[in-house]
Amino acid sequence: MSTTNSLDVLIQALRRLPGVGVKSAQRMAFHLLQHDRQGALALSRALEEAVGSVRHCTLCHTFTEAEVCSTCLDPERDATRLCVVETPADQSALERTGAFKGLYFVLMGRLSPLDGIGPQEIGLHKLMERACNGVVQEVILATNFNAEGEATAHVISEALKSRGLHVTRLARGVPVGSELEYVDLGTIAHALVDRR
Amino acid sequence: MSTTNSLDVLIQALRRLPGVGVKSAQRMAFHLLQHDRQGALALSRALEEAVGSVRHCTLCHTFTEAEVCSTCLDPERDATRLCVVETPADQSALERTGAFKGLYFVLMGRLSPLDGIGPQEIGLHKLMERACNGVVQEVILATNFNAEGEATAHVISEALKSRGLHVTRLARGVPVGSELEYVDLGTIAHALVDRR
Ligand SMILES: [Zn+2]
Ligand SMILES: [Zn+2]
């Protein structure tokens, strides 16, 4: 695919998408130019528009086009509970359960010292301010249950507890609908410890 | 991720890329907006630019920004041999072997009746014209070695032979069931030499 320079530029640009190697980028460029030029233009406009208008909520850090996001502005939400998640997608998953009516703080990442992502990058200082506003009574840590997510939860938990806040963590346990013999042993062990 | 409309629009637009589901699209949008806004703008511009300037070579149908692509214009190429491939990526794989010095015809697809892709869509009529120009002495079929590629080769072969042209197929050194762009270059080179 070396005969057209703007095609090469497009393939290189597509490679900046996470998880897209040179083969995928070629296939994407071919598909768009051969079968979906409308889609290519729609994507071009959507990218420009999103970069121009999407910023972070000043209260919870999630993506928003306004100063404060609609969740933070919702007077129906329980302002005494603050749930800490890694990404907007995690927040969205929790919202879809319908089981949480409080507010959120979105870290927009997780601690990962090897990648240069420290407390500053996940907005720990801002989270402390937010949690210590005198209204929040409980901070629920809903970071992922992998090594980095657990480490992130630990650091945040220590910081918040030092300010006397009540900190909880999503329960670890057996996934609903699963059969015990197929669940990994670590999960079963945690479910035993956290039994209620 | 429901608090910002232009973010939803971006996620939907990313889903038009082949192989990208809603989770991947969310991850891509998150990555671009959180970590690589320069990349997002570069991709936006590359898409617009490519859609505006990339068209098809009037001789071989591959992507080009000019009336005729640089390969077709190259006086060093052997105009008596015409290699038929499915996509520019396949052409690129053949070029990288350095084993073929002739010209190409790029189908920009393959016969797939169930998807409504017939002889018209792969430019069979145009290929016949191109191959019967009085200069071409051999047409080498380098469509993929899977069911649709073989069927495409068969249909093209019958059509060309009915005009008295010498038609060859890449040798079966290429593993059956695989797609050209993923085959190692040495295998492709051998298959070119052993064409029959
Ligand atoms: Zn907010
Ligand atoms: Zn050409």
PDB file of N, CA and C in Angstrom, chain A residues 49-148:
ATOM      1  N   GLU A  49     -14.928  16.826  17.025  1.00  0.00           N
ATOM      2  CA  GLU A  49     -15.949  17.349  17.927  1.00  0.00           C
ATOM      3  C   GLU A  49     -15.665  16.950  19.381  1.00  0.00           C
ATOM      4  N   ALA A  50     -15.323  15.685  19.586  1.00  0.00           N
ATOM      5  CA  ALA A  50     -15.088  15.201  20.953  1.00  0.00           C
ATOM      6  C   ALA A  50     -13.863  15.873  21.562  1.00  0.00           C
ATOM      7  N   VAL A  51     -12.784  15.983  20.774  1.00  0.00           N
ATOM      8  CA  VAL A  51     -11.580  16.646  21.294  1.00  0.00           C
ATOM      9  C   VAL A  51     -11.886  18.094  21.652  1.00  0.00           C
ATOM     10  N   GLY A  52     -12.733  18.722  20.854  1.00  0.00           N
ATOM     11  CA  GLY A  52     -13.061  20.129  21.104  1.00  0.00           C
ATOM     12  C   GLY A  52     -13.980  20.343  22.293  1.00  0.00           C
ATOM     13  N   SER A  53     -14.841  19.385  22.595  1.00  0.00           N
ATOM     14  CA  SER A  53     -15.875  19.666  23.596  1.00  0.00           C
ATOM     15  C   SER A  53     -15.818  18.813  24.862  1.00  0.00           C
ATOM     16  N   VAL A  54     -15.135  17.667  24.816  1.00  0.00           N
ATOM     17  CA  VAL A  54     -15.133  16.808  26.005  1.00  0.00           C
ATOM     18  C   VAL A  54     -14.043  17.252  26.986  1.00  0.00           C
ATOM     19  N   ARG A  55     -14.437  17.532  28.212  1.00  0.00           N
ATOM     20  CA  ARG A  55     -13.453  17.826  29.265  1.00  0.00           C
ATOM     21  C   ARG A  55     -13.830  17.029  30.510  1.00  0.00           C
ATOM     22  N   HIS A  56     -13.215  17.381  31.638  1.00  0.00           N
ATOM     23  CA  HIS A  56     -13.473  16.610  32.854  1.00  0.00           C
ATOM     24  C   HIS A  56     -14.375  17.372  33.804  1.00  0.00           C
ATOM     25  N   CYS A  57     -15.315  16.667  34.413  1.00  0.00           N
ATOM     26  CA  CYS A  57     -16.185  17.237  35.441  1.00  0.00           C
ATOM     27  C   CYS A  57     -15.311  17.753  36.587  1.00  0.00           C
ATOM     28  N   THR A  58     -15.555  18.967  37.043  1.00  0.00           N
ATOM     29  CA  THR A  58     -14.709  19.524  38.099  1.00  0.00           C
ATOM     30  C   THR A  58     -14.927  18.822  39.434  1.00  0.00           C
ATOM     31  N   LEU A  59     -16.061  18.125  39.585  1.00  0.00           N
ATOM     32  CA  LEU A  59     -16.326  17.428  40.849  1.00  0.00           C
ATOM     33  C   LEU A  59     -15.863  15.975  40.841  1.00  0.00           C
ATOM     34  N   CYS A  60     -16.168  15.237  39.763  1.00  0.00           N
ATOM     35  CA  CYS A  60     -15.910  13.791  39.790  1.00  0.00           C
ATOM     36  C   CYS A  60     -14.873  13.338  38.765  1.00  0.00           C
ATOM     37  N   HIS A  61     -14.424  14.263  37.887  1.00  0.00           N
ATOM     38  CA  HIS A  61     -13.359  13.950  36.921  1.00  0.00           C
ATOM     39  C   HIS A  61     -13.797  13.143  35.706  1.00  0.00           C
ATOM     40  N   THR A  62     -15.052  12.717  35.633  1.00  0.00           N
ATOM     41  CA  THR A  62     -15.438  11.943  34.461  1.00  0.00           C
ATOM     42  C   THR A  62     -15.537  12.861  33.242  1.00  0.00           C
ATOM     43  N   PHE A  63     -15.694  12.257  32.065  1.00  0.00           N
ATOM     44  CA  PHE A  63     -15.833  13.067  30.859  1.00  0.00           C
ATOM     45  C   PHE A  63     -17.184  13.777  30.869  1.00  0.00           C
ATOM     46  N   THR A  64     -17.197  15.018  30.449  1.00  0.00           N
ATOM     47  CA  THR A  64     -18.429  15.791  30.359  1.00  0.00           C
ATOM     48  C   THR A  64     -18.211  16.936  29.390  1.00  0.00           C
ATOM     49  N   GLU A  65     -19.283  17.510  28.897  1.00  0.00           N
ATOM     50  CA  GLU A  65     -19.142  18.693  28.055  1.00  0.00           C
ATOM     51  C   GLU A  65     -19.441  19.966  28.840  1.00  0.00           C
ATOM     52  N   ALA A  66     -19.944  19.793  30.060  1.00  0.00           N
ATOM     53  CA  ALA A  66     -20.261  20.951  30.890  1.00  0.00           C
ATOM     54  C   ALA A  66     -19.212  21.084  31.991  1.00  0.00           C
ATOM     55  N   GLU A  67     -19.339  22.127  32.809  1.00  0.00           N
ATOM     56  CA  GLU A  67     -18.439  22.326  33.941  1.00  0.00           C
ATOM     57  C   GLU A  67     -18.574  21.159  34.930  1.00  0.00           C
ATOM     58  N   VAL A  68     -19.834  20.804  35.203  1.00  0.00           N
ATOM     59  CA  VAL A  68     -20.130  19.706  36.125  1.00  0.00           C
ATOM     60  C   VAL A  68     -21.037  18.715  35.389  1.00  0.00           C
ATOM     61  N   CYS A  69     -20.773  17.412  35.558  1.00  0.00           N
ATOM     62  CA  CYS A  69     -21.543  16.410  34.814  1.00  0.00           C
ATOM     63  C   CYS A  69     -22.959  16.255  35.354  1.00  0.00           C
ATOM     64  N   SER A  70     -23.807  15.611  34.570  1.00  0.00           N
ATOM     65  CA  SER A  70     -25.224  15.500  34.940  1.00  0.00           C
ATOM     66  C   SER A  70     -25.417  14.651  36.195  1.00  0.00           C
ATOM     67  N   THR A  71     -24.543  13.659  36.404  1.00  0.00           N
ATOM     68  CA  THR A  71     -24.669  12.837  37.615  1.00  0.00           C
ATOM     69  C   THR A  71     -24.409  13.685  38.856  1.00  0.00           C
ATOM     70  N   CYS A  72     -23.327  14.460  38.831  1.00  0.00           N
ATOM     71  CA  CYS A  72     -22.989  15.305  39.985  1.00  0.00           C
ATOM     72  C   CYS A  72     -24.063  16.372  40.229  1.00  0.00           C
ATOM     73  N   LEU A  73     -24.753  16.782  39.164  1.00  0.00           N
ATOM     74  CA  LEU A  73     -25.776  17.827  39.303  1.00  0.00           C
ATOM     75  C   LEU A  73     -27.122  17.278  39.755  1.00  0.00           C
ATOM     76  N   ASP A  74     -27.281  15.945  39.698  1.00  0.00           N
ATOM     77  CA  ASP A  74     -28.577  15.321  39.982  1.00  0.00           C
ATOM     78  C   ASP A  74     -28.931  15.448  41.475  1.00  0.00           C
ATOM     79  N   PRO A  75     -29.977  16.214  41.845  1.00  0.00           N
ATOM     80  CA  PRO A  75     -30.318  16.415  43.268  1.00  0.00           C
ATOM     81  C   PRO A  75     -30.878  15.151  43.917  1.00  0.00           C
ATOM     82  N   GLU A  76     -31.243  14.151  43.113  1.00  0.00           N
ATOM     83  CA  GLU A  76     -31.794  12.893  43.641  1.00  0.00           C
ATOM     84  C   GLU A  76     -30.701  11.974  44.188  1.00  0.00           C
ATOM     85  N   ARG A  77     -29.431  12.229  43.804  1.00  0.00           N
ATOM     86  CA  ARG A  77     -28.369  11.321  44.231  1.00  0.00           C
ATOM     87  C   ARG A  77     -28.036  11.540  45.703  1.00  0.00           C
ATOM     88  N   ASP A  78     -27.590  10.476  46.343  1.00  0.00           N
ATOM     89  CA  ASP A  78     -27.222  10.504  47.764  1.00  0.00           C
ATOM     90  C   ASP A  78     -25.793  11.034  47.910  1.00  0.00           C
ATOM     91  N   ALA A  79     -25.666  12.283  48.324  1.00  0.00           N
ATOM     92  CA  ALA A  79     -24.353  12.942  48.365  1.00  0.00           C
ATOM     93  C   ALA A  79     -23.494  12.460  49.534  1.00  0.00           C
ATOM     94  N   THR A  80     -24.039  11.577  50.402  1.00  0.00           N
ATOM     95  CA  THR A  80     -23.247  11.104  51.541  1.00  0.00           C
ATOM     96  C   THR A  80     -22.384   9.891  51.170  1.00  0.00           C
ATOM     97  N   ARG A  81     -22.646   9.293  49.975  1.00  0.00           N
ATOM     98  CA  ARG A  81     -21.854   8.133  49.548  1.00  0.00           C
ATOM     99  C   ARG A  81     -21.103   8.477  48.259  1.00  0.00           C
ATOM    100  N   LEU A  82     -19.809   8.184  48.263  1.00  0.00           N
ATOM    101  CA  LEU A  82     -18.963   8.492  47.113  1.00  0.00           C
ATOM    102  C   LEU A  82     -18.282   7.202  46.653  1.00  0.00           C
ATOM    103  N   CYS A  83     -18.504   6.835  45.403  1.00  0.00           N
ATOM    104  CA  CYS A  83     -17.938   5.599  44.872  1.00  0.00           C
ATOM    105  C   CYS A  83     -16.753   5.927  43.965  1.00  0.00           C
ATOM    106  N   VAL A  84     -15.587   5.321  44.234  1.00  0.00           N
ATOM    107  CA  VAL A  84     -14.374   5.589  43.471  1.00  0.00           C
ATOM    108  C   VAL A  84     -14.172   4.494  42.424  1.00  0.00           C
ATOM    109  N   VAL A  85     -14.141   4.882  41.149  1.00  0.00           N
ATOM    110  CA  VAL A  85     -13.938   3.911  40.062  1.00  0.00           C
ATOM    111  C   VAL A  85     -12.746   4.340  39.215  1.00  0.00           C
ATOM    112  N   GLU A  86     -12.253   3.400  38.405  1.00  0.00           N
ATOM    113  CA  GLU A  86     -11.091   3.714  37.568  1.00  0.00           C
ATOM    114  C   GLU A  86     -11.455   4.497  36.314  1.00  0.00           C
ATOM    115  N   THR A  87     -12.519   4.082  35.637  1.00  0.00           N
ATOM    116  CA  THR A  87     -12.843   4.686  34.336  1.00  0.00           C
ATOM    117  C   THR A  87     -14.338   4.968  34.207  1.00  0.00           C
ATOM    118  N   PRO A  88     -14.711   5.826  33.233  1.00  0.00           N
ATOM    119  CA  PRO A  88     -16.137   6.063  32.967  1.00  0.00           C
ATOM    120  C   PRO A  88     -16.873   4.770  32.618  1.00  0.00           C
ATOM    121  N   ALA A  89     -16.171   3.803  31.982  1.00  0.00           N
ATOM    122  CA  ALA A  89     -16.817   2.535  31.630  1.00  0.00           C
ATOM    123  C   ALA A  89     -17.181   1.758  32.892  1.00  0.00           C
ATOM    124  N   ASP A  90     -16.314   1.808  33.918  1.00  0.00           N
ATOM    125  CA  ASP A  90     -16.614   1.146  35.187  1.00  0.00           C
ATOM    126  C   ASP A  90     -17.814   1.825  35.858  1.00  0.00           C
ATOM    127  N   GLN A  91     -17.813   3.159  35.822  1.00  0.00           N
ATOM    128  CA  GLN A  91     -18.946   3.905  36.385  1.00  0.00           C
ATOM    129  C   GLN A  91     -20.240   3.492  35.693  1.00  0.00           C
ATOM    130  N   SER A  92     -20.158   3.386  34.376  1.00  0.00           N
ATOM    131  CA  SER A  92     -21.324   3.010  33.578  1.00  0.00           C
ATOM    132  C   SER A  92     -21.830   1.619  33.973  1.00  0.00           C
ATOM    133  N   ALA A  93     -20.899   0.682  34.233  1.00  0.00           N
ATOM    134  CA  ALA A  93     -21.290  -0.674  34.641  1.00  0.00           C
ATOM    135  C   ALA A  93     -22.034  -0.631  35.974  1.00  0.00           C
ATOM    136  N   LEU A  94     -21.512   0.165  36.915  1.00  0.00           N
ATOM    137  CA  LEU A  94     -22.177   0.281  38.214  1.00  0.00           C
ATOM    138  C   LEU A  94     -23.555   0.919  38.071  1.00  0.00           C
ATOM    139  N   GLU A  95     -23.642   1.944  37.222  1.00  0.00           N
ATOM    140  CA  GLU A  95     -24.925   2.618  37.015  1.00  0.00           C
ATOM    141  C   GLU A  95     -25.974   1.656  36.481  1.00  0.00           C
ATOM    142  N   ARG A  96     -25.539   0.760  35.573  1.00  0.00           N
ATOM    143  CA  ARG A  96     -26.491  -0.170  34.967  1.00  0.00           C
ATOM    144  C   ARG A  96     -27.047  -1.174  35.976  1.00  0.00           C
ATOM    145  N   THR A  97     -26.343  -1.370  37.120  1.00  0.00           N
ATOM    146  CA  THR A  97     -26.890  -2.281  38.133  1.00  0.00           C
ATOM    147  C   THR A  97     -28.101  -1.654  38.831  1.00  0.00           C
ATOM    148  N   GLY A  98     -28.146  -0.337  38.835  1.00  0.00           N
ATOM    149  CA  GLY A  98     -29.239   0.349  39.526  1.00  0.00           C
ATOM    150  C   GLY A  98     -29.149   0.226  41.038  1.00  0.00           C
ATOM    151  N   ALA A  99     -28.030  -0.315  41.545  1.00  0.00           N
ATOM    152  CA  ALA A  99     -27.910  -0.609  42.971  1.00  0.00           C
ATOM    153  C   ALA A  99     -27.209   0.498  43.754  1.00  0.00           C
ATOM    154  N   PHE A 100     -26.764   1.535  43.071  1.00  0.00           N
ATOM    155  CA  PHE A 100     -26.023   2.604  43.757  1.00  0.00           C
ATOM    156  C   PHE A 100     -26.625   3.957  43.399  1.00  0.00           C
ATOM    157  N   LYS A 101     -26.994   4.726  44.401  1.00  0.00           N
ATOM    158  CA  LYS A 101     -27.634   6.020  44.154  1.00  0.00           C
ATOM    159  C   LYS A 101     -26.775   7.183  44.631  1.00  0.00           C
ATOM    160  N   GLY A 102     -25.519   6.899  44.990  1.00  0.00           N
ATOM    161  CA  GLY A 102     -24.651   7.961  45.478  1.00  0.00           C
ATOM    162  C   GLY A 102     -23.929   8.669  44.348  1.00  0.00           C
ATOM    163  N   LEU A 103     -22.817   9.315  44.663  1.00  0.00           N
ATOM    164  CA  LEU A 103     -22.029  10.028  43.661  1.00  0.00           C
ATOM    165  C   LEU A 103     -20.723   9.279  43.386  1.00  0.00           C
ATOM    166  N   TYR A 104     -19.987   9.759  42.391  1.00  0.00           N
ATOM    167  CA  TYR A 104     -18.770   9.056  41.961  1.00  0.00           C
ATOM    168  C   TYR A 104     -17.543   9.964  41.992  1.00  0.00           C
ATOM    169  N   PHE A 105     -16.389   9.311  42.032  1.00  0.00           N
ATOM    170  CA  PHE A 105     -15.143   9.984  41.690  1.00  0.00           C
ATOM    171  C   PHE A 105     -14.413   9.051  40.724  1.00  0.00           C
ATOM    172  N   VAL A 106     -14.095   9.559  39.543  1.00  0.00           N
ATOM    173  CA  VAL A 106     -13.489   8.724  38.506  1.00  0.00           C
ATOM    174  C   VAL A 106     -11.994   9.033  38.424  1.00  0.00           C
ATOM    175  N   LEU A 107     -11.167   8.046  38.738  1.00  0.00           N
ATOM    176  CA  LEU A 107      -9.718   8.251  38.782  1.00  0.00           C
ATOM    177  C   LEU A 107      -9.125   8.501  37.400  1.00  0.00           C
ATOM    178  N   MET A 108      -9.817   8.054  36.355  1.00  0.00           N
ATOM    179  CA  MET A 108      -9.308   8.149  34.987  1.00  0.00           C
ATOM    180  C   MET A 108      -7.970   7.412  34.864  1.00  0.00           C
ATOM    181  N   GLY A 109      -7.910   6.276  35.522  1.00  0.00           N
ATOM    182  CA  GLY A 109      -6.702   5.460  35.484  1.00  0.00           C
ATOM    183  C   GLY A 109      -6.560   4.708  36.790  1.00  0.00           C
ATOM    184  N   ARG A 110      -5.368   4.183  37.042  1.00  0.00           N
ATOM    185  CA  ARG A 110      -5.080   3.475  38.287  1.00  0.00           C
ATOM    186  C   ARG A 110      -3.604   3.679  38.553  1.00  0.00           C
ATOM    187  N   LEU A 111      -3.204   3.511  39.786  1.00  0.00           N
ATOM    188  CA  LEU A 111      -1.787   3.636  40.114  1.00  0.00           C
ATOM    189  C   LEU A 111      -0.997   2.599  39.320  1.00  0.00           C
ATOM    190  N   SER A 112       0.092   3.049  38.712  1.00  0.00           N
ATOM    191  CA  SER A 112       0.944   2.145  37.949  1.00  0.00           C
ATOM    192  C   SER A 112       2.329   2.772  37.882  1.00  0.00           C
ATOM    193  N   PRO A 113       3.078   2.658  38.988  1.00  0.00           N
ATOM    194  CA  PRO A 113       4.370   3.352  39.107  1.00  0.00           C
ATOM    195  C   PRO A 113       5.293   3.087  37.920  1.00  0.00           C
ATOM    196  N   LEU A 114       5.268   1.855  37.385  1.00  0.00           N
ATOM    197  CA  LEU A 114       6.164   1.521  36.275  1.00  0.00           C
ATOM    198  C   LEU A 114       5.823   2.327  35.027  1.00  0.00           C
ATOM    199  N   ASP A 115       4.556   2.733  34.903  1.00  0.00           N
ATOM    200  CA  ASP A 115       4.154   3.555  33.762  1.00  0.00           C
ATOM    201  C   ASP A 115       4.156   5.043  34.115  1.00  0.00           C
ATOM    202  N   GLY A 116       4.679   5.367  35.281  1.00  0.00           N
ATOM    203  CA  GLY A 116       4.736   6.771  35.671  1.00  0.00           C
ATOM    204  C   GLY A 116       3.395   7.334  36.112  1.00  0.00           C
ATOM    205  N   ILE A 117       2.457   6.449  36.483  1.00  0.00           N
ATOM    206  CA  ILE A 117       1.149   6.915  36.940  1.00  0.00           C
ATOM    207  C   ILE A 117       1.102   6.825  38.460  1.00  0.00           C
ATOM    208  N   GLY A 118       1.295   7.964  39.096  1.00  0.00           N
ATOM    209  CA  GLY A 118       1.318   8.029  40.547  1.00  0.00           C
ATOM    210  C   GLY A 118       0.074   8.707  41.090  1.00  0.00           C
ATOM    211  N   PRO A 119       0.074   9.008  42.395  1.00  0.00           N
ATOM    212  CA  PRO A 119      -1.086   9.639  43.054  1.00  0.00           C
ATOM    213  C   PRO A 119      -1.539  10.929  42.355  1.00  0.00           C
ATOM    214  N   GLN A 120      -0.575  11.697  41.870  1.00  0.00           N
ATOM    215  CA  GLN A 120      -0.888  12.946  41.162  1.00  0.00           C
ATOM    216  C   GLN A 120      -1.764  12.679  39.934  1.00  0.00           C
ATOM    217  N   GLU A 121      -1.367  11.663  39.143  1.00  0.00           N
ATOM    218  CA  GLU A 121      -2.050  11.372  37.878  1.00  0.00           C
ATOM    219  C   GLU A 121      -3.482  10.870  38.081  1.00  0.00           C
ATOM    220  N   ILE A 122      -3.744  10.196  39.190  1.00  0.00           N
ATOM    221  CA  ILE A 122      -5.118   9.721  39.411  1.00  0.00           C
ATOM    222  C   ILE A 122      -5.907  10.700  40.280  1.00  0.00           C
ATOM    223  N   GLY A 123      -5.330  11.873  40.540  1.00  0.00           N
ATOM    224  CA  GLY A 123      -6.080  12.929  41.236  1.00  0.00           C
ATOM    225  C   GLY A 123      -6.356  12.635  42.703  1.00  0.00           C
ATOM    226  N   LEU A 124      -5.404  11.987  43.380  1.00  0.00           N
ATOM    227  CA  LEU A 124      -5.618  11.620  44.783  1.00  0.00           C
ATOM    228  C   LEU A 124      -5.894  12.851  45.659  1.00  0.00           C
ATOM    229  N   HIS A 125      -5.122  13.914  45.436  1.00  0.00           N
ATOM    230  CA  HIS A 125      -5.300  15.130  46.217  1.00  0.00           C
ATOM    231  C   HIS A 125      -6.716  15.674  46.046  1.00  0.00           C
ATOM    232  N   LYS A 126      -7.187  15.668  44.804  1.00  0.00           N
ATOM    233  CA  LYS A 126      -8.528  16.155  44.495  1.00  0.00           C
ATOM    234  C   LYS A 126      -9.603  15.262  45.138  1.00  0.00           C
ATOM    235  N   LEU A 127      -9.335  13.946  45.132  1.00  0.00           N
ATOM    236  CA  LEU A 127     -10.269  13.014  45.758  1.00  0.00           C
ATOM    237  C   LEU A 127     -10.356  13.274  47.265  1.00  0.00           C
ATOM    238  N   MET A 128      -9.220  13.552  47.888  1.00  0.00           N
ATOM    239  CA  MET A 128      -9.211  13.840  49.325  1.00  0.00           C
ATOM    240  C   MET A 128     -10.082  15.056  49.621  1.00  0.00           C
ATOM    241  N   GLU A 129      -9.875  16.120  48.840  1.00  0.00           N
ATOM    242  CA  GLU A 129     -10.683  17.333  48.996  1.00  0.00           C
ATOM    243  C   GLU A 129     -12.169  17.017  48.870  1.00  0.00           C
ATOM    244  N   ARG A 130     -12.463  16.250  47.804  1.00  0.00           N
ATOM    245  CA  ARG A 130     -13.850  15.913  47.488  1.00  0.00           C
ATOM    246  C   ARG A 130     -14.488  15.106  48.621  1.00  0.00           C
ATOM    247  N   ALA A 131     -13.726  14.129  49.161  1.00  0.00           N
ATOM    248  CA  ALA A 131     -14.272  13.234  50.174  1.00  0.00           C
ATOM    249  C   ALA A 131     -14.391  13.912  51.531  1.00  0.00           C
ATOM    250  N   CYS A 132     -13.583  14.949  51.740  1.00  0.00           N
ATOM    251  CA  CYS A 132     -13.576  15.626  53.038  1.00  0.00           C
ATOM    252  C   CYS A 132     -14.407  16.902  53.014  1.00  0.00           C
ATOM    253  N   ASN A 133     -15.475  16.903  52.225  1.00  0.00           N
ATOM    254  CA  ASN A 133     -16.284  18.121  52.103  1.00  0.00           C
ATOM    255  C   ASN A 133     -17.305  18.247  53.239  1.00  0.00           C
ATOM    256  N   GLY A 134     -17.273  17.294  54.185  1.00  0.00           N
ATOM    257  CA  GLY A 134     -18.200  17.387  55.313  1.00  0.00           C
ATOM    258  C   GLY A 134     -19.549  16.744  55.044  1.00  0.00           C
ATOM    259  N   VAL A 135     -19.821  16.408  53.784  1.00  0.00           N
ATOM    260  CA  VAL A 135     -21.097  15.768  53.428  1.00  0.00           C
ATOM    261  C   VAL A 135     -20.910  14.259  53.260  1.00  0.00           C
ATOM    262  N   VAL A 136     -19.809  13.883  52.608  1.00  0.00           N
ATOM    263  CA  VAL A 136     -19.546  12.465  52.342  1.00  0.00           C
ATOM    264  C   VAL A 136     -19.312  11.708  53.657  1.00  0.00           C
ATOM    265  N   GLN A 137     -20.062  10.605  53.828  1.00  0.00           N
ATOM    266  CA  GLN A 137     -19.903   9.802  55.052  1.00  0.00           C
ATOM    267  C   GLN A 137     -19.227   8.467  54.774  1.00  0.00           C
ATOM    268  N   GLU A 138     -19.313   8.004  53.529  1.00  0.00           N
ATOM    269  CA  GLU A 138     -18.725   6.705  53.185  1.00  0.00           C
ATOM    270  C   GLU A 138     -18.109   6.775  51.789  1.00  0.00           C
ATOM    271  N   VAL A 139     -16.910   6.278  51.671  1.00  0.00           N
ATOM    272  CA  VAL A 139     -16.259   6.182  50.360  1.00  0.00           C
ATOM    273  C   VAL A 139     -16.148   4.705  49.994  1.00  0.00           C
ATOM    274  N   ILE A 140     -16.773   4.329  48.855  1.00  0.00           N
ATOM    275  CA  ILE A 140     -16.775   2.932  48.415  1.00  0.00           C
ATOM    276  C   ILE A 140     -15.733   2.765  47.313  1.00  0.00           C
ATOM    277  N   LEU A 141     -14.744   1.921  47.546  1.00  0.00           N
ATOM    278  CA  LEU A 141     -13.682   1.734  46.556  1.00  0.00           C
ATOM    279  C   LEU A 141     -14.094   0.647  45.564  1.00  0.00           C
ATOM    280  N   ALA A 142     -14.259   1.023  44.314  1.00  0.00           N
ATOM    281  CA  ALA A 142     -14.696   0.078  43.274  1.00  0.00           C
ATOM    282  C   ALA A 142     -13.664   0.002  42.153  1.00  0.00           C
ATOM    283  N   THR A 143     -12.378   0.070  42.536  1.00  0.00           N
ATOM    284  CA  THR A 143     -11.336  -0.146  41.529  1.00  0.00           C
ATOM    285  C   THR A 143     -11.336  -1.628  41.163  1.00  0.00           C
ATOM    286  N   ASN A 144     -10.665  -1.976  40.081  1.00  0.00           N
ATOM    287  CA  ASN A 144     -10.686  -3.359  39.615  1.00  0.00           C
ATOM    288  C   ASN A 144     -10.005  -4.304  40.597  1.00  0.00           C
ATOM    289  N   PHE A 145     -10.388  -5.578  40.513  1.00  0.00           N
ATOM    290  CA  PHE A 145      -9.836  -6.592  41.421  1.00  0.00           C
ATOM    291  C   PHE A 145      -8.633  -7.299  40.812  1.00  0.00           C
ATOM    292  N   ASN A 146      -7.738  -6.501  40.248  1.00  0.00           N
ATOM    293  CA  ASN A 146      -6.461  -7.058  39.790  1.00  0.00           C
ATOM    294  C   ASN A 146      -5.358  -6.366  40.595  1.00  0.00           C
ATOM    295  N   ALA A 147      -4.112  -6.695  40.305  1.00  0.00           N
ATOM    296  CA  ALA A 147      -3.012  -6.199  41.146  1.00  0.00           C
ATOM    297  C   ALA A 147      -2.995  -4.678  41.235  1.00  0.00           C
ATOM    298  N   GLU A 148      -3.071  -4.011  40.072  1.00  0.00           N
ATOM    299  CA  GLU A 148      -2.987  -2.549  40.088  1.00  0.00           C
ATOM    300  C   GLU A 148      -4.209  -1.918  40.745  1.00  0.00           C
TER     301      GLU A 148
END
